[in-house]
Amino acid sequence: MKVAAFTIAGERRVGIVDASRNTIAAFDLPAEQAASGVLALIEHGEPERIRTLEPVDLARVTLEAPVPRPRRNIFCIGKNYHEHAHEFAKSGFDSSAANGAVPGAPIVFSKVPETVIATGRVVGIDARVSAAIDYEAELAVIIGKAGRAIRPEDAFDHVWGYTIVNDVTARDLQGRYSQWLIGKSQDGFCPMGPWAVTKDEVDIASAGIRCFVNGDLRQNSNTGLLIFDIPTIIATISAGITLQPGDVIATGTPAGVGIGFSPPRYLKTGDVVRVEIDGIGALENRFEEIAA
Ligand code: MG
């Protein structure tokens, strides 16, 4: 099941996407519940029992992020593909490089919930704050069932599904501050979408992941190449932090980000970044300089 949060005629809805027909059928839920997107379905527990309304053309709706406002920070994993770990360690912005290019344990950081924006929305480039804004195509896991001390073999019982995020990063800020939060949490720095898919819908052990900037293929990898896989990530975070339904975990980006090039290819005004994951869809956002 592909689930999208959206707005139609000023009303917030959450519904099932039929990607082959380009339609969406809203669940018959009150707007205030639907406004929390996938969270409304996770909390309901039995979405298959909720009536759906007449499908409408996807072109008639405005997509929102599938978890439009996470209840707390988005967990993120750093340096979780080998080639990317090496390109980042060489970049000069890796404040964790002293520990080696490839981490011995997952690097876990976070982005504040207000960074989340939908596909199709503009990401601001604020030249007063950063001159080095970069893209990171990532698979994100959405937690469906709470748990603490989750064993790797039980991890997928706690997964509701998946979505795509662009872990937009201000490299200069990431390098200046040894904690990554500021460089990762600038306004609008977590495009998410275009929708979420339930875990049964996609073979996450081997899904192609790609990123294009203005149509130019920059990242081209496979989710099967994660250094720390999803069960390991979930076991690591949940060891002492109770994971909650609706938590979002971004699993890391493959090689090909802007700092991997010499000279670096940072995002500039007018650039369009498109992230695709097989079985999920495509997330696309334009970057535009914010007027001083
Ligand atoms: Mg990242």
mmCIF file of C-alpha atoms and ligand atoms in Angstrom:
data_model
loop_
_atom_site.group_PDB
_atom_site.id
_atom_site.type_symbol
_atom_site.label_atom_id
_atom_site.label_comp_id
_atom_site.label_asym_id
_atom_site.label_seq_id
_atom_site.Cartn_x
_atom_site.Cartn_y
_atom_site.Cartn_z
ATOM 1 C CA MET A 1 0.000 0.000 0.000
ATOM 2 C CA LYS A 2 1.273 3.456 -0.941
ATOM 3 C CA VAL A 3 -0.004 6.070 1.505
ATOM 4 C CA ALA A 4 0.131 9.806 0.889
ATOM 5 C CA ALA A 5 -0.816 12.781 2.986
ATOM 6 C CA PHE A 6 -2.321 15.542 0.870
ATOM 7 C CA THR A 7 -4.439 18.647 0.695
ATOM 8 C CA ILE A 8 -7.444 19.012 -1.569
ATOM 9 C CA ALA A 9 -9.775 22.007 -1.597
ATOM 10 C CA GLY A 10 -8.075 23.266 1.566
ATOM 11 C CA GLU A 11 -8.746 20.025 3.480
ATOM 12 C CA ARG A 12 -6.029 17.774 4.877
ATOM 13 C CA ARG A 13 -6.394 14.106 3.927
ATOM 14 C CA VAL A 14 -4.482 10.858 3.964
ATOM 15 C CA GLY A 15 -5.152 8.232 1.313
ATOM 16 C CA ILE A 16 -4.063 5.284 -0.800
ATOM 17 C CA VAL A 17 -2.155 6.037 -3.998
ATOM 18 C CA ASP A 18 -2.748 3.982 -7.129
ATOM 19 C CA ALA A 19 0.478 4.843 -8.952
ATOM 20 C CA SER A 20 -0.536 2.981 -12.127
ATOM 21 C CA ARG A 21 -3.727 5.042 -12.464
ATOM 22 C CA ASN A 22 -2.304 8.231 -10.961
ATOM 23 C CA THR A 23 -5.155 8.445 -8.504
ATOM 24 C CA ILE A 24 -5.533 8.746 -4.762
ATOM 25 C CA ALA A 25 -8.429 7.598 -2.573
ATOM 26 C CA ALA A 26 -8.734 9.372 0.776
ATOM 27 C CA PHE A 27 -9.512 7.494 3.938
ATOM 28 C CA ASP A 28 -12.754 8.681 5.512
ATOM 29 C CA LEU A 29 -11.064 10.235 8.548
ATOM 30 C CA PRO A 30 -11.634 13.607 10.230
ATOM 31 C CA ALA A 31 -9.334 16.295 8.780
ATOM 32 C CA GLU A 32 -7.577 16.835 12.122
ATOM 33 C CA GLN A 33 -6.606 13.151 12.226
ATOM 34 C CA ALA A 34 -5.712 13.012 8.540
ATOM 35 C CA ALA A 35 -3.385 16.000 9.045
ATOM 36 C CA SER A 36 -0.912 13.724 10.824
ATOM 37 C CA GLY A 37 -0.573 11.624 7.651
ATOM 38 C CA VAL A 38 0.751 8.095 8.107
ATOM 39 C CA LEU A 39 0.633 8.594 11.891
ATOM 40 C CA ALA A 40 -3.183 8.599 11.708
ATOM 41 C CA LEU A 41 -3.137 5.116 10.155
ATOM 42 C CA ILE A 42 -0.494 3.760 12.534
ATOM 43 C CA GLU A 43 -2.543 4.970 15.489
ATOM 44 C CA HIS A 44 -5.788 3.629 14.073
ATOM 45 C CA GLY A 45 -4.154 0.218 13.817
ATOM 46 C CA GLU A 46 -6.490 -1.254 11.195
ATOM 47 C CA PRO A 47 -6.448 1.047 8.181
ATOM 48 C CA GLU A 48 -7.906 -1.742 6.026
ATOM 49 C CA ARG A 49 -11.137 -1.251 7.983
ATOM 50 C CA ILE A 50 -11.385 2.463 7.209
ATOM 51 C CA ARG A 51 -13.714 3.345 4.332
ATOM 52 C CA THR A 52 -12.077 5.100 1.397
ATOM 53 C CA LEU A 53 -13.655 7.875 -0.635
ATOM 54 C CA GLU A 54 -13.923 8.053 -4.423
ATOM 55 C CA PRO A 55 -10.416 8.186 -6.005
ATOM 56 C CA VAL A 56 -9.339 11.519 -7.475
ATOM 57 C CA ASP A 57 -6.625 12.370 -9.952
ATOM 58 C CA LEU A 58 -3.232 12.877 -8.247
ATOM 59 C CA ALA A 59 -2.806 16.057 -10.291
ATOM 60 C CA ARG A 60 -5.730 17.588 -8.362
ATOM 61 C CA VAL A 61 -4.093 17.267 -4.947
ATOM 62 C CA THR A 62 -1.125 18.882 -3.221
ATOM 63 C CA LEU A 63 1.058 16.226 -1.662
ATOM 64 C CA GLU A 64 2.232 16.737 1.910
ATOM 65 C CA ALA A 65 5.093 14.828 3.526
ATOM 66 C CA PRO A 66 3.858 11.378 4.629
ATOM 67 C CA VAL A 67 4.773 12.254 8.235
ATOM 68 C CA PRO A 68 4.199 15.995 7.884
ATOM 69 C CA ARG A 69 5.434 16.846 11.382
ATOM 70 C CA PRO A 70 7.245 14.039 13.217
ATOM 71 C CA ARG A 71 6.604 14.122 16.969
ATOM 72 C CA ARG A 72 10.318 14.321 17.669
ATOM 73 C CA ASN A 73 13.626 14.571 15.886
ATOM 74 C CA ILE A 74 14.305 12.372 12.897
ATOM 75 C CA PHE A 75 17.021 9.828 13.678
ATOM 76 C CA CYS A 76 19.705 9.754 10.991
ATOM 77 C CA ILE A 77 22.642 7.474 10.293
ATOM 78 C CA GLY A 78 25.896 9.009 9.032
ATOM 79 C CA LYS A 79 28.485 7.408 6.732
ATOM 80 C CA ASN A 80 26.496 4.229 6.144
ATOM 81 C CA TYR A 81 27.668 3.319 2.614
ATOM 82 C CA HIS A 82 31.363 2.473 2.109
ATOM 83 C CA GLU A 83 32.114 4.705 -0.889
ATOM 84 C CA HIS A 84 30.323 7.647 0.684
ATOM 85 C CA ALA A 85 32.193 7.168 3.975
ATOM 86 C CA HIS A 86 35.450 7.546 2.054
ATOM 87 C CA GLU A 87 34.349 10.544 -0.052
ATOM 88 C CA PHE A 88 33.121 12.348 3.078
ATOM 89 C CA ALA A 89 36.214 11.545 5.171
ATOM 90 C CA LYS A 90 38.356 13.099 2.383
ATOM 91 C CA SER A 91 36.203 16.235 2.082
ATOM 92 C CA GLY A 92 37.635 18.128 5.038
ATOM 93 C CA PHE A 93 34.177 18.638 6.553
ATOM 94 C CA ASP A 94 34.048 15.351 8.477
ATOM 95 C CA SER A 95 34.434 16.213 12.139
ATOM 96 C CA SER A 96 34.337 12.461 12.876
ATOM 97 C CA ALA A 97 37.152 11.585 10.420
ATOM 98 C CA ALA A 98 39.695 11.066 13.225
ATOM 99 C CA ASN A 99 37.812 7.869 14.077
ATOM 100 C CA GLY A 100 38.434 6.460 10.590
ATOM 101 C CA ALA A 101 36.532 6.760 7.326
ATOM 102 C CA VAL A 102 34.275 3.759 7.937
ATOM 103 C CA PRO A 103 32.691 3.900 11.391
ATOM 104 C CA GLY A 104 32.987 0.916 13.730
ATOM 105 C CA ALA A 105 29.504 1.580 15.087
ATOM 106 C CA PRO A 106 26.585 3.496 13.568
ATOM 107 C CA ILE A 107 26.889 7.294 13.726
ATOM 108 C CA VAL A 108 23.482 8.488 14.911
ATOM 109 C CA PHE A 109 22.505 12.152 14.693
ATOM 110 C CA SER A 110 19.200 13.929 14.244
ATOM 111 C CA LYS A 111 17.271 16.604 12.389
ATOM 112 C CA VAL A 112 14.578 18.688 14.065
ATOM 113 C CA PRO A 113 10.976 17.863 13.034
ATOM 114 C CA GLU A 114 10.394 21.296 11.504
ATOM 115 C CA THR A 115 12.885 20.495 8.721
ATOM 116 C CA VAL A 116 10.309 18.241 7.026
ATOM 117 C CA ILE A 117 8.779 19.516 3.793
ATOM 118 C CA ALA A 118 6.838 17.793 1.016
ATOM 119 C CA THR A 119 7.867 16.873 -2.493
ATOM 120 C CA GLY A 120 7.427 19.842 -4.826
ATOM 121 C CA ARG A 121 8.228 22.441 -2.143
ATOM 122 C CA VAL A 122 11.130 24.831 -2.441
ATOM 123 C CA VAL A 123 14.192 24.458 -0.216
ATOM 124 C CA GLY A 124 15.705 27.820 0.694
ATOM 125 C CA ILE A 125 19.386 28.561 0.146
ATOM 126 C CA ASP A 126 20.392 31.240 2.661
ATOM 127 C CA ALA A 127 23.739 32.599 1.507
ATOM 128 C CA ARG A 128 24.118 34.495 4.813
ATOM 129 C CA VAL A 129 24.301 31.178 6.659
ATOM 130 C CA SER A 130 25.875 28.643 4.296
ATOM 131 C CA ALA A 131 27.808 28.583 1.041
ATOM 132 C CA ALA A 132 27.934 24.786 0.830
ATOM 133 C CA ILE A 133 24.479 23.202 0.635
ATOM 134 C CA ASP A 134 24.474 19.574 -0.437
ATOM 135 C CA TYR A 135 21.993 16.773 -1.172
ATOM 136 C CA GLU A 136 21.848 13.242 0.302
ATOM 137 C CA ALA A 137 19.461 10.644 -1.149
ATOM 138 C CA GLU A 138 18.251 8.303 1.610
ATOM 139 C CA LEU A 139 15.880 5.515 2.424
ATOM 140 C CA ALA A 140 13.886 6.293 5.580
ATOM 141 C CA VAL A 141 12.227 3.775 7.882
ATOM 142 C CA ILE A 142 8.933 4.594 9.591
ATOM 143 C CA ILE A 143 8.408 2.821 12.916
ATOM 144 C CA GLY A 144 4.965 1.311 13.470
ATOM 145 C CA LYS A 145 5.271 -0.411 16.847
ATOM 146 C CA ALA A 146 6.972 0.886 19.976
ATOM 147 C CA GLY A 147 9.887 -1.028 21.411
ATOM 148 C CA ARG A 148 12.972 -0.927 23.602
ATOM 149 C CA ALA A 149 15.895 -3.347 23.366
ATOM 150 C CA ILE A 150 14.585 -4.648 20.033
ATOM 151 C CA ARG A 151 16.598 -7.644 18.848
ATOM 152 C CA PRO A 152 17.828 -7.492 15.232
ATOM 153 C CA GLU A 153 15.763 -10.577 14.361
ATOM 154 C CA ASP A 154 12.610 -8.812 15.603
ATOM 155 C CA ALA A 155 13.384 -5.416 14.045
ATOM 156 C CA PHE A 156 11.034 -5.649 11.062
ATOM 157 C CA ASP A 157 8.089 -6.356 13.410
ATOM 158 C CA HIS A 158 8.524 -2.744 14.499
ATOM 159 C CA VAL A 159 8.703 -1.275 10.987
ATOM 160 C CA TRP A 160 5.522 0.165 9.471
ATOM 161 C CA GLY A 161 7.047 1.088 6.135
ATOM 162 C CA TYR A 162 9.408 3.296 4.200
ATOM 163 C CA THR A 163 9.729 6.638 2.509
ATOM 164 C CA ILE A 164 12.428 8.748 0.836
ATOM 165 C CA VAL A 165 14.230 11.686 2.374
ATOM 166 C CA ASN A 166 16.784 14.145 1.085
ATOM 167 C CA ASP A 167 19.085 14.716 4.073
ATOM 168 C CA VAL A 168 20.007 18.228 2.915
ATOM 169 C CA THR A 169 23.192 19.392 4.606
ATOM 170 C CA ALA A 170 25.088 22.658 4.977
ATOM 171 C CA ARG A 171 28.610 21.203 4.731
ATOM 172 C CA ASP A 172 30.368 24.286 6.080
ATOM 173 C CA LEU A 173 28.172 24.223 9.196
ATOM 174 C CA GLN A 174 28.586 20.466 9.527
ATOM 175 C CA GLY A 175 32.359 20.916 9.498
ATOM 176 C CA ARG A 176 32.417 23.954 11.791
ATOM 177 C CA TYR A 177 30.442 22.337 14.611
ATOM 178 C CA SER A 178 31.475 18.865 15.748
ATOM 179 C CA GLN A 179 27.823 18.027 16.411
ATOM 180 C CA TRP A 180 25.988 17.906 13.083
ATOM 181 C CA LEU A 181 22.584 19.169 14.219
ATOM 182 C CA ILE A 182 22.924 22.766 12.971
ATOM 183 C CA GLY A 183 24.256 21.761 9.550
ATOM 184 C CA LYS A 184 21.487 19.190 9.160
ATOM 185 C CA SER A 185 18.523 21.082 10.656
ATOM 186 C CA GLN A 186 18.274 24.318 8.688
ATOM 187 C CA ASP A 187 14.683 25.171 7.757
ATOM 188 C CA GLY A 188 13.354 22.921 4.990
ATOM 189 C CA PHE A 189 16.356 20.576 5.064
ATOM 190 C CA CYS A 190 14.322 17.339 5.153
ATOM 191 C CA PRO A 191 12.247 16.897 2.001
ATOM 192 C CA MET A 192 10.249 13.686 2.559
ATOM 193 C CA GLY A 193 7.968 11.732 0.238
ATOM 194 C CA PRO A 194 6.402 11.657 -2.246
ATOM 195 C CA TRP A 195 4.510 9.181 -0.042
ATOM 196 C CA ALA A 196 5.178 6.216 2.228
ATOM 197 C CA VAL A 197 4.898 2.525 1.371
ATOM 198 C CA THR A 198 4.051 -0.296 3.729
ATOM 199 C CA LYS A 199 6.876 -2.749 4.375
ATOM 200 C CA ASP A 200 5.199 -5.560 2.384
ATOM 201 C CA GLU A 201 5.238 -3.395 -0.762
ATOM 202 C CA VAL A 202 8.975 -3.077 -1.370
ATOM 203 C CA ASP A 203 12.007 -5.391 -1.283
ATOM 204 C CA ILE A 204 14.186 -3.194 0.853
ATOM 205 C CA ALA A 205 17.042 -5.724 0.927
ATOM 206 C CA SER A 206 17.755 -4.706 -2.673
ATOM 207 C CA ALA A 207 16.198 -1.505 -3.952
ATOM 208 C CA GLY A 208 17.905 0.868 -6.369
ATOM 209 C CA ILE A 209 18.459 4.379 -4.975
ATOM 210 C CA ARG A 210 19.345 7.280 -7.258
ATOM 211 C CA CYS A 211 19.748 11.031 -7.082
ATOM 212 C CA PHE A 212 19.629 13.446 -9.989
ATOM 213 C CA VAL A 213 20.509 17.139 -9.959
ATOM 214 C CA ASN A 214 18.892 18.902 -12.926
ATOM 215 C CA GLY A 215 18.557 15.498 -14.581
ATOM 216 C CA ASP A 216 22.248 14.641 -14.099
ATOM 217 C CA LEU A 217 22.678 11.288 -12.301
ATOM 218 C CA ARG A 218 24.831 11.897 -9.202
ATOM 219 C CA GLN A 219 24.084 9.005 -6.847
ATOM 220 C CA ASN A 220 23.318 5.477 -8.047
ATOM 221 C CA SER A 221 23.394 2.675 -5.517
ATOM 222 C CA ASN A 222 21.315 0.026 -3.772
ATOM 223 C CA THR A 223 19.838 -0.166 -0.284
ATOM 224 C CA GLY A 224 21.422 -3.625 0.005
ATOM 225 C CA LEU A 225 24.800 -1.890 0.359
ATOM 226 C CA LEU A 226 24.137 -0.254 3.743
ATOM 227 C CA ILE A 227 27.096 -0.824 6.100
ATOM 228 C CA PHE A 228 24.737 -1.080 9.097
ATOM 229 C CA ASP A 229 21.487 -2.673 7.953
ATOM 230 C CA ILE A 230 18.017 -1.801 9.200
ATOM 231 C CA PRO A 231 17.912 -4.462 11.962
ATOM 232 C CA THR A 232 21.297 -3.285 13.267
ATOM 233 C CA ILE A 233 20.192 0.357 13.207
ATOM 234 C CA ILE A 234 16.950 -0.399 15.043
ATOM 235 C CA ALA A 235 18.722 -2.571 17.633
ATOM 236 C CA THR A 236 21.356 0.134 18.180
ATOM 237 C CA ILE A 237 18.936 3.035 18.704
ATOM 238 C CA SER A 238 16.382 1.061 20.702
ATOM 239 C CA ALA A 239 18.958 -0.430 23.090
ATOM 240 C CA GLY A 240 18.181 2.321 25.559
ATOM 241 C CA ILE A 241 15.828 4.667 23.699
ATOM 242 C CA THR A 242 12.254 3.437 23.346
ATOM 243 C CA LEU A 243 11.319 3.765 19.693
ATOM 244 C CA GLN A 244 7.824 5.162 19.192
ATOM 245 C CA PRO A 245 5.238 4.670 16.432
ATOM 246 C CA GLY A 246 5.809 7.361 13.840
ATOM 247 C CA ASP A 247 9.537 7.690 14.495
ATOM 248 C CA VAL A 248 11.473 8.215 11.274
ATOM 249 C CA ILE A 249 15.009 6.871 10.764
ATOM 250 C CA ALA A 250 17.011 8.038 7.732
ATOM 251 C CA THR A 251 19.481 5.283 6.922
ATOM 252 C CA GLY A 252 22.348 7.179 5.256
ATOM 253 C CA THR A 253 23.373 8.237 1.779
ATOM 254 C CA PRO A 254 25.473 6.530 -0.909
ATOM 255 C CA ALA A 255 28.440 8.050 -2.755
ATOM 256 C CA GLY A 256 28.000 10.911 -5.193
ATOM 257 C CA VAL A 257 27.068 13.867 -2.980
ATOM 258 C CA GLY A 258 28.331 17.321 -3.970
ATOM 259 C CA ILE A 259 31.399 17.223 -1.718
ATOM 260 C CA GLY A 260 32.470 13.986 -3.413
ATOM 261 C CA PHE A 261 33.391 15.990 -6.527
ATOM 262 C CA SER A 262 36.533 18.058 -7.050
ATOM 263 C CA PRO A 263 35.773 20.897 -6.939
ATOM 264 C CA PRO A 264 32.635 20.298 -4.845
ATOM 265 C CA ARG A 265 29.299 20.740 -6.624
ATOM 266 C CA TYR A 266 27.092 22.509 -4.118
ATOM 267 C CA LEU A 267 23.475 23.329 -4.824
ATOM 268 C CA LYS A 268 22.714 26.695 -6.345
ATOM 269 C CA THR A 269 19.547 28.610 -6.975
ATOM 270 C CA GLY A 270 17.257 26.931 -9.496
ATOM 271 C CA ASP A 271 18.691 23.434 -9.021
ATOM 272 C CA VAL A 272 16.168 20.595 -8.931
ATOM 273 C CA VAL A 273 17.068 17.524 -6.859
ATOM 274 C CA ARG A 274 15.219 14.304 -7.573
ATOM 275 C CA VAL A 275 15.636 11.229 -5.367
ATOM 276 C CA GLU A 276 14.251 7.889 -6.534
ATOM 277 C CA ILE A 277 14.004 4.557 -4.744
ATOM 278 C CA ASP A 278 12.683 1.517 -6.625
ATOM 279 C CA GLY A 279 9.306 0.442 -5.280
ATOM 280 C CA ILE A 280 8.701 3.739 -3.482
ATOM 281 C CA GLY A 281 8.692 6.641 -5.946
ATOM 282 C CA ALA A 282 10.421 9.956 -6.609
ATOM 283 C CA LEU A 283 10.941 12.951 -4.339
ATOM 284 C CA GLU A 284 11.664 16.213 -6.151
ATOM 285 C CA ASN A 285 12.478 19.663 -4.793
ATOM 286 C CA ARG A 286 13.825 22.889 -6.256
ATOM 287 C CA PHE A 287 16.398 24.943 -4.376
ATOM 288 C CA GLU A 288 16.123 28.732 -4.412
ATOM 289 C CA GLU A 289 18.152 31.482 -2.857
ATOM 290 C CA ILE A 290 16.329 33.327 -0.085
ATOM 291 C CA ALA A 291 16.359 37.087 -0.731
ATOM 292 C CA ALA A 292 18.548 38.928 1.770
HETATM 293 MG MG MG B 1 22.626 11.659 5.591
#
